[in-house]
PDB file of C-alpha atoms in Angstrom:
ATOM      1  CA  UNK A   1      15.466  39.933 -24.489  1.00 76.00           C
ATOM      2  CA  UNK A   2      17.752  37.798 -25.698  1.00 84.00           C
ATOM      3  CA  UNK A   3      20.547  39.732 -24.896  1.00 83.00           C
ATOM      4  CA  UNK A   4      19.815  40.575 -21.707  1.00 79.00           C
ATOM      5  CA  UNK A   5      19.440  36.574 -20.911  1.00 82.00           C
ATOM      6  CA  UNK A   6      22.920  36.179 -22.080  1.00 79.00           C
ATOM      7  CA  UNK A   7      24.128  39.175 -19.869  1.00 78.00           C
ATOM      8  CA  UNK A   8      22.369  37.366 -16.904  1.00 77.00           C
ATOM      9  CA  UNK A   9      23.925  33.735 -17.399  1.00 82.00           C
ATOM     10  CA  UNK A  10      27.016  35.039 -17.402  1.00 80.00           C
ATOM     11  CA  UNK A  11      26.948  37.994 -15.062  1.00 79.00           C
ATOM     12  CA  UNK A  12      30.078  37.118 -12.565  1.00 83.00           C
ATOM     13  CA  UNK A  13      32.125  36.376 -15.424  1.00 86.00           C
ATOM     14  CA  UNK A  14      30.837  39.820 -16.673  1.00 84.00           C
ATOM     15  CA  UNK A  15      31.883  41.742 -13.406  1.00 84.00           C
ATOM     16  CA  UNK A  16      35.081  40.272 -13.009  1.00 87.00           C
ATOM     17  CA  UNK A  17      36.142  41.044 -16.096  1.00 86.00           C
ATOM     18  CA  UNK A  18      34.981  44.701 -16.313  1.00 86.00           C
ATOM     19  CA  UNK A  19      36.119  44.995 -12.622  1.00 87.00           C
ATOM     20  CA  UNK A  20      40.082  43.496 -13.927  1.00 89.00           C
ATOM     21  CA  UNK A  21      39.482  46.171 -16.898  1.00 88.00           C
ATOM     22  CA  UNK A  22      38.722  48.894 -14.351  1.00 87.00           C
ATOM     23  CA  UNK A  23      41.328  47.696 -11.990  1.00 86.00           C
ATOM     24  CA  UNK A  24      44.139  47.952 -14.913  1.00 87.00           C
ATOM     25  CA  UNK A  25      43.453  51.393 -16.528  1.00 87.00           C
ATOM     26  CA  UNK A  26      42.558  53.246 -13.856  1.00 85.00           C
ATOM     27  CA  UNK A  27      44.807  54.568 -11.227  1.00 88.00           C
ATOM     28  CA  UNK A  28      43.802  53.100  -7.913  1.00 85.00           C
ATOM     29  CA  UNK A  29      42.137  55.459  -6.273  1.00 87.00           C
ATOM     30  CA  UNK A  30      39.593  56.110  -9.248  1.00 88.00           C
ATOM     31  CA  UNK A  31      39.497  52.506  -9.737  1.00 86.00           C
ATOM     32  CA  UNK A  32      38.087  52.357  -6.036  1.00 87.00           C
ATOM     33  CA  UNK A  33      35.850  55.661  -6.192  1.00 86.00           C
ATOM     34  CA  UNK A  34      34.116  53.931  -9.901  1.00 87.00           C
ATOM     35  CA  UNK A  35      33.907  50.074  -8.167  1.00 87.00           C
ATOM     36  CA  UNK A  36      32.045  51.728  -5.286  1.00 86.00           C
ATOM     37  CA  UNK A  37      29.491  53.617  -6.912  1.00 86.00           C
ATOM     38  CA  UNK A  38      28.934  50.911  -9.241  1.00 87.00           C
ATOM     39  CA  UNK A  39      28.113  48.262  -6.536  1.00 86.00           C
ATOM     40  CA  UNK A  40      26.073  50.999  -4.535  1.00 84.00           C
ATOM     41  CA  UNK A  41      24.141  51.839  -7.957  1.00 84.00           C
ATOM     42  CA  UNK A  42      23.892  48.037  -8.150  1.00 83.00           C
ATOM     43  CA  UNK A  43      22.910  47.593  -4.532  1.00 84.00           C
ATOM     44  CA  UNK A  44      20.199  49.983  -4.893  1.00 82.00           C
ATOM     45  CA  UNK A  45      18.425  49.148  -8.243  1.00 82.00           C
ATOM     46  CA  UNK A  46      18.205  45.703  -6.763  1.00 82.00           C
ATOM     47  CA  UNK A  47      16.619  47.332  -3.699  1.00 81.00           C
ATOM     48  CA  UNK A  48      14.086  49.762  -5.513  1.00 81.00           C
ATOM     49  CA  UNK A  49      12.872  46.514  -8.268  1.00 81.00           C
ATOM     50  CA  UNK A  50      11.760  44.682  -4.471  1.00 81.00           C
ATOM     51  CA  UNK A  51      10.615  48.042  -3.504  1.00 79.00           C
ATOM     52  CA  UNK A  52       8.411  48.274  -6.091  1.00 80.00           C
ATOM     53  CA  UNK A  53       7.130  44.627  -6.088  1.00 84.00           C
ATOM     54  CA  UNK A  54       6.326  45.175  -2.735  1.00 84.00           C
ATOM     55  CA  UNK A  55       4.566  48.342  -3.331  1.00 81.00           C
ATOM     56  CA  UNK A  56       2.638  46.727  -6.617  1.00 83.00           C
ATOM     57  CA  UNK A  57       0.981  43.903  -4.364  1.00 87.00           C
ATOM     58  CA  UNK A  58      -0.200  46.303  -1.597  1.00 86.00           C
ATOM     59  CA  UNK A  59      -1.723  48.531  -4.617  1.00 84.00           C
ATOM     60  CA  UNK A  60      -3.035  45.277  -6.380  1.00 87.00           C
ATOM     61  CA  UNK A  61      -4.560  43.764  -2.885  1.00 89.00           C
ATOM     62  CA  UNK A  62      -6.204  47.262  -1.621  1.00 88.00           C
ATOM     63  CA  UNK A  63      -7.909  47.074  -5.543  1.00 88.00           C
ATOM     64  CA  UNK A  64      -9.166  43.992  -4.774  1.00 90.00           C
ATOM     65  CA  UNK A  65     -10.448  44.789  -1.721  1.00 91.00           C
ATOM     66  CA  UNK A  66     -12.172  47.881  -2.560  1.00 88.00           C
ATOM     67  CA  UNK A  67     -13.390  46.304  -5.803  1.00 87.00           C
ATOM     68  CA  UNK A  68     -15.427  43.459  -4.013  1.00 90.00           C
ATOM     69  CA  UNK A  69     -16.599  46.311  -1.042  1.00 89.00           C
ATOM     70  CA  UNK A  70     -18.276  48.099  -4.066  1.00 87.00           C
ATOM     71  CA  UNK A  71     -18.996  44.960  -6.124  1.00 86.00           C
ATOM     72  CA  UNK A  72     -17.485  45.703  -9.300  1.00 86.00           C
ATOM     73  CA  UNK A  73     -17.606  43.061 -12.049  1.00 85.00           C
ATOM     74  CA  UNK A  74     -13.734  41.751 -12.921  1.00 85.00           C
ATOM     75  CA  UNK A  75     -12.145  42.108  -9.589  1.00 86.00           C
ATOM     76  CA  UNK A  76      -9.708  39.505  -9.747  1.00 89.00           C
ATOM     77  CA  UNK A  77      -8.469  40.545 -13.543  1.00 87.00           C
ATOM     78  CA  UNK A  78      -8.316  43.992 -12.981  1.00 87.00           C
ATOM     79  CA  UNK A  79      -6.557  44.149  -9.821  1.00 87.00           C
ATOM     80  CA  UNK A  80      -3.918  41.887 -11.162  1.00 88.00           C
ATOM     81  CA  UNK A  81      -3.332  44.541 -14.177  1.00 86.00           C
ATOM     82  CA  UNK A  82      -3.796  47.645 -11.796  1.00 85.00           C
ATOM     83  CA  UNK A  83      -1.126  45.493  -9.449  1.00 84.00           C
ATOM     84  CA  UNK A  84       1.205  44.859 -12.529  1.00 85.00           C
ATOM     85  CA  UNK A  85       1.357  48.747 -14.115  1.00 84.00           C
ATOM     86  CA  UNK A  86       2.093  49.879 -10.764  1.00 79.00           C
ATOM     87  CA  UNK A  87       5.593  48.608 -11.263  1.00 76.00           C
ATOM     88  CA  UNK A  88       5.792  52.247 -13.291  1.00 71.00           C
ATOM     89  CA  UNK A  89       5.811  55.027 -10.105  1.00 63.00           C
ATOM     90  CA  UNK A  90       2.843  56.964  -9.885  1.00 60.00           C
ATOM     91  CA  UNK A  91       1.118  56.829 -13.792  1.00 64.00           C
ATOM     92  CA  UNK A  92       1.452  53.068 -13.170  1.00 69.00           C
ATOM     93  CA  UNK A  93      -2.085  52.478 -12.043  1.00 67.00           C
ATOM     94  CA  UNK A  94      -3.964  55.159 -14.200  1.00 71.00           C
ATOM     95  CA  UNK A  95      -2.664  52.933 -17.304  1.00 78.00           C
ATOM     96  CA  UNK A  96      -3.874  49.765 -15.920  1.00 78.00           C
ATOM     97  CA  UNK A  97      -7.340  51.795 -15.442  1.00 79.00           C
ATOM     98  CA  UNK A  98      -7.368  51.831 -19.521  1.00 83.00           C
ATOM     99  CA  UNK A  99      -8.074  48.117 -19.242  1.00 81.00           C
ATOM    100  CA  UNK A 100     -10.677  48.467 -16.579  1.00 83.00           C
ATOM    101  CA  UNK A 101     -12.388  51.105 -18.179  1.00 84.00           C
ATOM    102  CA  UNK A 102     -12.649  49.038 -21.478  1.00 85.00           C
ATOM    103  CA  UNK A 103     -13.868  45.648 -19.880  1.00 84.00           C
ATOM    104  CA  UNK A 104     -16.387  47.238 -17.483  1.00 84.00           C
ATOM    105  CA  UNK A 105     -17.980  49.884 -19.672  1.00 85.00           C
ATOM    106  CA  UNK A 106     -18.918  47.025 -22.261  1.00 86.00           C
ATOM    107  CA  UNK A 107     -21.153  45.927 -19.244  1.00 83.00           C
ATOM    108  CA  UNK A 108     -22.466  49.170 -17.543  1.00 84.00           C
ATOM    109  CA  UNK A 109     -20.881  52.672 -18.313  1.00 86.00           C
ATOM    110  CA  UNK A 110     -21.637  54.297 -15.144  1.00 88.00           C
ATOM    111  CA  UNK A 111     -19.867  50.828 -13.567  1.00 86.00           C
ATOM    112  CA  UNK A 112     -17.315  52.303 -15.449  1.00 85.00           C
ATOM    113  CA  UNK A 113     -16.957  55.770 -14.139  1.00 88.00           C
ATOM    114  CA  UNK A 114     -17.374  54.846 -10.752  1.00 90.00           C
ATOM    115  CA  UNK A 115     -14.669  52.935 -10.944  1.00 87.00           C
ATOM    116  CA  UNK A 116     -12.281  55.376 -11.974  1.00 86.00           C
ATOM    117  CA  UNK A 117     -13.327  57.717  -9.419  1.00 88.00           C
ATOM    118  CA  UNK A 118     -12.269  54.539  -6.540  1.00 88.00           C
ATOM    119  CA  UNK A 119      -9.037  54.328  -8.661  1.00 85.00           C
ATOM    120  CA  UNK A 120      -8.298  57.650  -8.456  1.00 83.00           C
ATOM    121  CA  UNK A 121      -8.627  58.015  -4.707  1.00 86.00           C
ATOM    122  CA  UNK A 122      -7.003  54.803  -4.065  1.00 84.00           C
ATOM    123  CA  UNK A 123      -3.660  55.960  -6.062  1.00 79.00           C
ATOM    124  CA  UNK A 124      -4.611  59.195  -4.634  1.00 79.00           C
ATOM    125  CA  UNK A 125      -3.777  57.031  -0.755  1.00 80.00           C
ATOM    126  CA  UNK A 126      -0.838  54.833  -2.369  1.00 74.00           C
ATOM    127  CA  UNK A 127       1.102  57.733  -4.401  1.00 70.00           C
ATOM    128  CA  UNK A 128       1.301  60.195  -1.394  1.00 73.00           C
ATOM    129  CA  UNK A 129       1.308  57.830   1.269  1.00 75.00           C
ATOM    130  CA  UNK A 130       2.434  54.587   0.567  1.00 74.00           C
ATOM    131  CA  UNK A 131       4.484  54.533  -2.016  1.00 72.00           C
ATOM    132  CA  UNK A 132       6.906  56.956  -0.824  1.00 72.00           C
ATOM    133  CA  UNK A 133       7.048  54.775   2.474  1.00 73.00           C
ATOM    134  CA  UNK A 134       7.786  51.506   1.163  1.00 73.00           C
ATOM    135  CA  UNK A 135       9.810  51.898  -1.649  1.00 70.00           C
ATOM    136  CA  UNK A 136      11.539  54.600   0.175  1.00 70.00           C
ATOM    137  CA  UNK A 137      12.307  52.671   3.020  1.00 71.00           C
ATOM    138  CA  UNK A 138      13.472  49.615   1.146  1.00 70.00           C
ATOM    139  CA  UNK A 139      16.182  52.251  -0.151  1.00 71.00           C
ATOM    140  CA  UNK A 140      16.717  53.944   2.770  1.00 72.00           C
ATOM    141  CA  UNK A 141      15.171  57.146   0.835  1.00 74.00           C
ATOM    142  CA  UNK A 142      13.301  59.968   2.652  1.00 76.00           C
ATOM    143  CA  UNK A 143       9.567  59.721   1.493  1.00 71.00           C
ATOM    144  CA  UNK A 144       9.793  63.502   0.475  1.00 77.00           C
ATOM    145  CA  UNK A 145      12.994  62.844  -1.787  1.00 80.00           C
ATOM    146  CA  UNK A 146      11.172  59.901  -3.022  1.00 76.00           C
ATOM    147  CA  UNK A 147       8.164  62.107  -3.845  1.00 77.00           C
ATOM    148  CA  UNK A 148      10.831  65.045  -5.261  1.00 82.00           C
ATOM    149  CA  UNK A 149      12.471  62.642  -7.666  1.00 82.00           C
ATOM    150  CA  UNK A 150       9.124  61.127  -8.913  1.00 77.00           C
ATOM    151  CA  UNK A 151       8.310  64.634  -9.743  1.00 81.00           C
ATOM    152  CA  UNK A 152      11.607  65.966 -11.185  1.00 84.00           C
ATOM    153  CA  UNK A 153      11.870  62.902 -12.982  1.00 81.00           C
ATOM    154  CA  UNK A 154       8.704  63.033 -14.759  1.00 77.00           C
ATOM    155  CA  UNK A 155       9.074  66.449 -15.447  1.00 80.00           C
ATOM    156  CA  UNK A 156      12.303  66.088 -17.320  1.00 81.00           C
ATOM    157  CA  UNK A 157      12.374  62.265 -19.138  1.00 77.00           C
ATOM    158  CA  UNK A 158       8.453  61.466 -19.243  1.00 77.00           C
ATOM    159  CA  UNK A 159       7.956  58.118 -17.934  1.00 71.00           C
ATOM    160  CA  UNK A 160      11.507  56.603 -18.403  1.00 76.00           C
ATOM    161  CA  UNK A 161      12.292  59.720 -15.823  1.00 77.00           C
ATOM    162  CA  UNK A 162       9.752  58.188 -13.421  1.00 74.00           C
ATOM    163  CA  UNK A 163      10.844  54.869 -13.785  1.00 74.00           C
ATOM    164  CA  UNK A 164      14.629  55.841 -13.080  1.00 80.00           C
ATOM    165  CA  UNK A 165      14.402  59.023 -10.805  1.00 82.00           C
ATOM    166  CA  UNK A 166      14.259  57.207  -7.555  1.00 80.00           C
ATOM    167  CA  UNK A 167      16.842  54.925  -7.404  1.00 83.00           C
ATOM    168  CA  UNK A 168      19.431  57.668  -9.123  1.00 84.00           C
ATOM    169  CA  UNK A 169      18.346  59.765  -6.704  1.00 85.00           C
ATOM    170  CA  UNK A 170      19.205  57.259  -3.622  1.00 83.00           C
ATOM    171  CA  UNK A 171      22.473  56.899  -5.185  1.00 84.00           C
ATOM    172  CA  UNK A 172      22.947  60.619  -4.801  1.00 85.00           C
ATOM    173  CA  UNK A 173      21.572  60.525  -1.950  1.00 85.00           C
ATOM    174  CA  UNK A 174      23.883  57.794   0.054  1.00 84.00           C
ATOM    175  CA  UNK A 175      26.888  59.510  -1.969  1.00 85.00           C
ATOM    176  CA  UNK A 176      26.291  62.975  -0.860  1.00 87.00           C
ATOM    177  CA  UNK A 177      25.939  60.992   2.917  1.00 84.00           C
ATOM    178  CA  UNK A 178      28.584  58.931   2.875  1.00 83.00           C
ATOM    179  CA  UNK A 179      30.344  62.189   2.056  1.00 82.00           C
ATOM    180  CA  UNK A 180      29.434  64.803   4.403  1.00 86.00           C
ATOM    181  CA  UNK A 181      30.210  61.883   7.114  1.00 85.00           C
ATOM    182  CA  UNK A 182      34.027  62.062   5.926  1.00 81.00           C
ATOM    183  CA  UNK A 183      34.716  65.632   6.012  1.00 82.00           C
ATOM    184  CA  UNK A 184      32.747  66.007   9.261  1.00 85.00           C
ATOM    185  CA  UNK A 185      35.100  63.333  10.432  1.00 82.00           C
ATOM    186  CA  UNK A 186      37.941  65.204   9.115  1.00 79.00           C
ATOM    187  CA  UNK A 187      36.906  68.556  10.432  1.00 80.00           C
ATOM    188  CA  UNK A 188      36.153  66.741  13.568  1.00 80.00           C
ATOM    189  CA  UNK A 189      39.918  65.593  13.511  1.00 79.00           C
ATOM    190  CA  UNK A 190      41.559  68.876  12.605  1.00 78.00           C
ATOM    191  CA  UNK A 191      39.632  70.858  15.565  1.00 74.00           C
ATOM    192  CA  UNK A 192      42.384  71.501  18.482  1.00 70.00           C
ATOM    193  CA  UNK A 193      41.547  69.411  21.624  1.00 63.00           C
ATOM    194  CA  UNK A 194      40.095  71.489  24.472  1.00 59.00           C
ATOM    195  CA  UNK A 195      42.261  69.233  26.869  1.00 58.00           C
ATOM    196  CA  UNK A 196      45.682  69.367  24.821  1.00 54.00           C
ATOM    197  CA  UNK A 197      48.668  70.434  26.123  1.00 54.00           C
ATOM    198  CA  UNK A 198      48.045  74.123  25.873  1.00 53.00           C
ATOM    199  CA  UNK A 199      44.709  73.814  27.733  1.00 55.00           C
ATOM    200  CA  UNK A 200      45.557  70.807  30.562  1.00 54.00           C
ATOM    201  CA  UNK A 201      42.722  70.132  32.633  1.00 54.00           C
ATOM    202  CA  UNK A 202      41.746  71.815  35.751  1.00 57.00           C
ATOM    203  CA  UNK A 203      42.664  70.121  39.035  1.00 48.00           C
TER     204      UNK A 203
END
């Protein structure tokens, strides 16, 4: 923690210093290629972090919601912990049921249960449908690749997977973009002009 608080204090000292190291031992071109990435990697962590804010309040306010509908006991608590373990994709929510499940089965057991089974729908809703939409969009992500990485990610690294897949994966993404736009530009330029000299137009 610590650490980290002196890394943020003194941030654009940080950057201009590893950008003059970059810009000294590297030849130019590779100097360029590794600035770019690094501010689009940059760029889009900062985007996926207000993604997932984003995404945590709608979870956290449709918990609330449903939790008052059915008249569970805690609302207000529990949908502020559901709201703050969904900053984890997907398995966010199911950990912040662990505190539900432990405050509302000291009053009624079958309180309990029922509320996982809401939970479970309702992450059901936000893990196929919304999440892939919001913090997707906020990374200009399609909600399938969002839903690919998620997966992929979990599969491989556990949670750490889940909490890093996406916004890897819109780096790759805008890369792999950015890109096929050049050499379709290139091929674009290379093609022989239907009008040229050796095919003038037609009077």
């Amino acid at each position: 923690l610590v650490f980290s608080i002196y890394m943020l204090s003194g941030a654009p000292r940080l950057t201009a210093q590893c950008r003059r190291l970059v810009r000294a031992y590297l030849p130019e071109r590779t100097a360029d290629t590794v600035l770019r990435v690094t501010r689009l990697t940059a760029d889009t962590f900062t985007k996926y972090i207000s993604g997932q804010m984003v995404e945590a309040c709608i979870l956290g306010g449709l918990c609330f919601i449903g939790m008052c509908v059915f008249r569970f006991d805690y609302a207000p608590l529990i949908s502020v912990a559901v709201g703050v373990f969904a900053l984890i994709p997907i398995a966010g929510a199911y950990l912040g049921a662990v505190l539900a499940v432990l405050l509302l089965v000291m009053i009624d057991p079958w309180e309990a249960v029922w509320f996982l089974v809401f939970l479970v729908a309702l992450q059901q809703l936000e893990g196929n449908l919304i999440y892939p939409r919001v913090v997707g969009t906020s990374m200009g992500l399609p909600g399938i690749w969002v839903l690919a990485a998620v997966t992929v990610g979990g599969s491989l690294l556990q949670l750490v997977g889940m909490v890093v897949s996406v916004p890897l994966a819109a780096v790759a993404y805008t890369l792999l973009k950015q890109d096929l736009r050049e050499r379709t530009a290139a091929l674009e330029a290379r093609r022989p002009n239907p009008s040229g000299p050796e095919n003038p137009p037609q009077a």
